[in-house]
GROMACS .gro file of C-alpha atoms in nm:
model
  169
    1MET     CA    1  -0.819  11.641   3.896
    2PRO     CA    2  -0.740  11.189   3.805
    3ARG     CA    3  -0.412  11.126   3.905
    4ARG     CA    4  -0.111  11.127   3.623
    5LEU     CA    5   0.193  10.839   3.642
    6LEU     CA    6   0.443  10.765   3.389
    7ARG     CA    7   0.340  10.491   3.221
    8ASP     CA    8   0.558  10.326   2.899
    9GLY     CA    9   0.810  10.650   2.888
   10ARG     CA   10   0.540  10.924   2.895
   11ILE     CA   11   0.303  11.136   3.144
   12VAL     CA   12  -0.021  10.997   3.144
   13ASP     CA   13  -0.363  11.045   3.373
   14ASP     CA   14  -0.389  10.721   3.519
   15ASP     CA   15  -0.720  10.558   3.384
   16TRP     CA   16  -0.721  10.300   3.660
   17LEU     CA   17  -0.963  10.344   3.983
   18TYR     CA   18  -0.927  10.189   4.314
   19LEU     CA   19  -1.199  10.028   4.480
   20ALA     CA   20  -1.200  10.339   4.750
   21GLU     CA   21  -1.270  10.558   4.428
   22ALA     CA   22  -1.450  10.382   4.223
   23GLU     CA   23  -1.752  10.431   4.424
   24GLY     CA   24  -2.098  10.434   4.210
   25ASP     CA   25  -1.896  10.409   3.832
   26ALA     CA   26  -1.955  10.044   3.753
   27ALA     CA   27  -1.685  10.066   3.419
   28ALA     CA   28  -1.376  10.201   3.527
   29PRO     CA   29  -1.062  10.014   3.488
   30LEU     CA   30  -1.061   9.893   3.864
   31ILE     CA   31  -0.760   9.842   4.103
   32LEU     CA   32  -0.724   9.557   4.428
   33THR     CA   33  -0.563   9.493   4.771
   34LEU     CA   34  -0.487   9.063   4.681
   35ALA     CA   35  -0.734   9.065   5.052
   36GLU     CA   36  -1.039   9.245   4.789
   37TRP     CA   37  -1.037   8.986   4.522
   38GLN     CA   38  -0.938   8.688   4.720
   39GLY     CA   39  -1.271   8.785   4.917
   40ASP     CA   40  -1.506   8.848   4.655
   41ARG     CA   41  -1.298   8.661   4.344
   42ASP     CA   42  -1.627   8.557   4.161
   43GLU     CA   43  -1.806   8.900   4.181
   44TRP     CA   44  -1.528   9.029   4.023
   45LEU     CA   45  -1.500   8.763   3.771
   46ALA     CA   46  -1.831   8.818   3.666
   47GLN     CA   47  -1.774   9.236   3.593
   48ASP     CA   48  -1.683   9.308   3.249
   49ARG     CA   49  -1.450   9.514   3.279
   50ARG     CA   50  -1.042   9.537   3.294
   51LEU     CA   51  -0.861   9.481   3.628
   52GLY     CA   52  -0.557   9.491   3.814
   53VAL     CA   53  -0.465   9.416   4.114
   54VAL     CA   54  -0.177   9.523   4.381
   55LEU     CA   55   0.015   9.300   4.587
   56SER     CA   56   0.234   9.441   4.884
   57PRO     CA   57   0.518   9.277   4.974
   58ALA     CA   58   0.476   9.011   5.187
   59HIS     CA   59   0.272   8.821   4.935
   60LYS     CA   60   0.465   8.572   4.697
   61VAL     CA   61   0.322   8.622   4.310
   62GLU     CA   62   0.213   8.216   4.300
   63LEU     CA   63  -0.062   8.375   4.443
   64LEU     CA   64  -0.228   8.501   4.087
   65ALA     CA   65  -0.102   8.248   3.934
   66PRO     CA   66  -0.450   8.090   3.898
   67ASP     CA   67  -0.613   8.367   3.734
   68ILE     CA   68  -0.314   8.595   3.620
   69ALA     CA   69  -0.419   8.643   3.225
   70ARG     CA   70  -0.743   8.780   3.380
   71PHE     CA   71  -0.555   9.133   3.558
   72ALA     CA   72  -0.503   9.348   3.257
   73LEU     CA   73  -0.268   9.534   3.570
   74ILE     CA   74  -0.013   9.346   3.861
   75GLY     CA   75   0.123   9.643   4.106
   76ALA     CA   76   0.358   9.597   4.330
   77ASN     CA   77   0.348   9.818   4.621
   78PHE     CA   78   0.632   9.962   4.822
   79SER     CA   79   0.628  10.013   5.156
   80GLY     CA   80   0.931  10.205   5.220
   81PRO     CA   81   1.257  10.281   5.078
   82SER     CA   82   1.384   9.991   5.221
   83GLU     CA   83   1.142   9.776   5.068
   84GLY     CA   84   1.321   9.545   4.754
   85ARG     CA   85   1.055   9.295   4.744
   86GLY     CA   86   0.866   9.434   4.484
   87TYR     CA   87   1.188   9.436   4.214
   88SER     CA   88   1.188   9.007   4.255
   89GLN     CA   89   0.740   9.034   4.246
   90ALA     CA   90   0.793   9.216   3.862
   91ARG     CA   91   1.070   9.009   3.781
   92GLU     CA   92   0.852   8.705   3.878
   93LEU     CA   93   0.563   8.818   3.721
   94ARG     CA   94   0.778   8.987   3.403
   95GLU     CA   95   0.984   8.586   3.318
   96GLN     CA   96   0.801   8.323   3.489
   97TRP     CA   97   0.504   8.400   3.486
   98LYS     CA   98   0.513   8.564   3.167
   99PHE     CA   99   0.283   8.861   3.269
  100ALA     CA  100   0.274   9.103   2.968
  101GLY     CA  101   0.019   9.330   3.072
  102GLU     CA  102   0.080   9.659   3.271
  103LEU     CA  103   0.356   9.650   3.574
  104ARG     CA  104   0.309   9.892   3.809
  105ALA     CA  105   0.488  10.009   4.146
  106THR     CA  106   0.252  10.193   4.369
  107GLY     CA  107   0.386  10.304   4.755
  108TYR     CA  108   0.760  10.467   4.783
  109VAL     CA  109   0.817  10.537   4.518
  110ARG     CA  110   1.077  10.824   4.363
  111ARG     CA  111   1.242  10.906   4.150
  112ASP     CA  112   1.581  10.749   4.223
  113GLN     CA  113   1.446  10.416   4.150
  114LEU     CA  114   1.223  10.446   3.871
  115PHE     CA  115   1.533  10.280   3.618
  116PHE     CA  116   1.572   9.982   3.822
  117MET     CA  117   1.252   9.931   3.913
  118ALA     CA  118   1.202   9.933   3.539
  119ARG     CA  119   1.525   9.733   3.460
  120SER     CA  120   1.263   9.469   3.660
  121GLY     CA  121   1.006   9.457   3.411
  122PHE     CA  122   0.773   9.748   3.554
  123ASN     CA  123   0.622  10.009   3.339
  124SER     CA  124   0.391  10.226   3.530
  125PHE     CA  125   0.516  10.366   3.811
  126GLU     CA  126   0.292  10.547   4.077
  127LEU     CA  127   0.475  10.830   4.210
  128PRO     CA  128   0.414  11.189   4.389
  129ASP     CA  129   0.272  11.471   4.107
  130THR     CA  130   0.579  11.706   4.265
  131ASP     CA  131   0.874  11.532   4.148
  132ILE     CA  132   0.666  11.352   3.849
  133GLU     CA  133   0.828  11.582   3.590
  134ALA     CA  134   1.136  11.480   3.698
  135ALA     CA  135   1.123  11.096   3.721
  136HIS     CA  136   0.995  11.123   3.404
  137ALA     CA  137   1.354  11.293   3.246
  138SER     CA  138   1.549  11.061   3.535
  139LEU     CA  139   1.489  10.749   3.251
  140ALA     CA  140   1.712  10.884   2.996
  141THR     CA  141   1.945  10.940   3.215
  142PHE     CA  142   2.136  10.579   3.115
  143SER     CA  143   2.149  10.469   2.801
  144TRP     CA  144   2.342  10.195   2.787
  145ALA     CA  145   2.331   9.833   3.090
  146TYR     CA  146   2.606   9.565   3.009
  147GLN     CA  147   2.382   9.358   3.247
  148PRO     CA  148   2.061   9.149   3.046
  149SER     CA  149   1.767   9.238   3.257
  150ASN     CA  150   1.413   9.254   3.206
  151ASP     CA  151   1.398   9.650   3.055
  152ALA     CA  152   1.018   9.602   2.997
  153GLY     CA  153   0.936   9.936   3.127
  154LEU     CA  154   1.193  10.108   2.959
  155GLY     CA  155   1.089  10.016   2.571
  156ALA     CA  156   1.327  10.120   2.318
  157CYS     CA  157   1.492  10.366   2.504
  158LEU     CA  158   1.830  10.131   2.647
  159THR     CA  159   2.058   9.968   2.452
  160ASN     CA  160   2.280   9.632   2.626
  161GLY     CA  161   2.613   9.632   2.573
  162ARG     CA  162   2.767   9.320   2.366
  163ARG     CA  163   3.113   9.135   2.415
  164HIS     CA  164   3.248   9.210   2.106
  165GLU     CA  165   3.410   8.944   1.920
  166GLY     CA  166   3.751   8.863   2.013
  167ALA     CA  167   3.657   9.116   2.356
  168PRO     CA  168   3.907   8.995   2.649
  169HIS     CA  169   3.708   8.844   2.871
   0.00000   0.00000   0.00000
């Protein structure tokens, strides 16, 4: 059974495979770790398939800079509940590096984090399958945000508050 995830506000079957899952499937979209990408970069570039890479919290986004246009998916792994570097990686990828592909949160991802992850630029979330329905519903919890942000993961479901003319500062 394929892995299910949230992508662009919908529950979908994941069409991507991690390298360990892709044995014998030379055409499947493939997600690599940064070490796998760096170890065989030229071999991966020669393949005619969509490629993705997942960063660990300690990885600098700049490591992907020379190849960022080659990736259809970039993931940030959350190693635990107190790990927040993926939020910064997501903002940097969207705002500084203008990454427009799928930005996926992996690892320790829970529904109470989704809104903030989406506001950082994530548009795809790997969650435990038992949580996916409730997590999907949680994306509609908030409909208004006062602070500007990169809301790429929320699509049109969020309205940003604007100060009205003549309103007190």
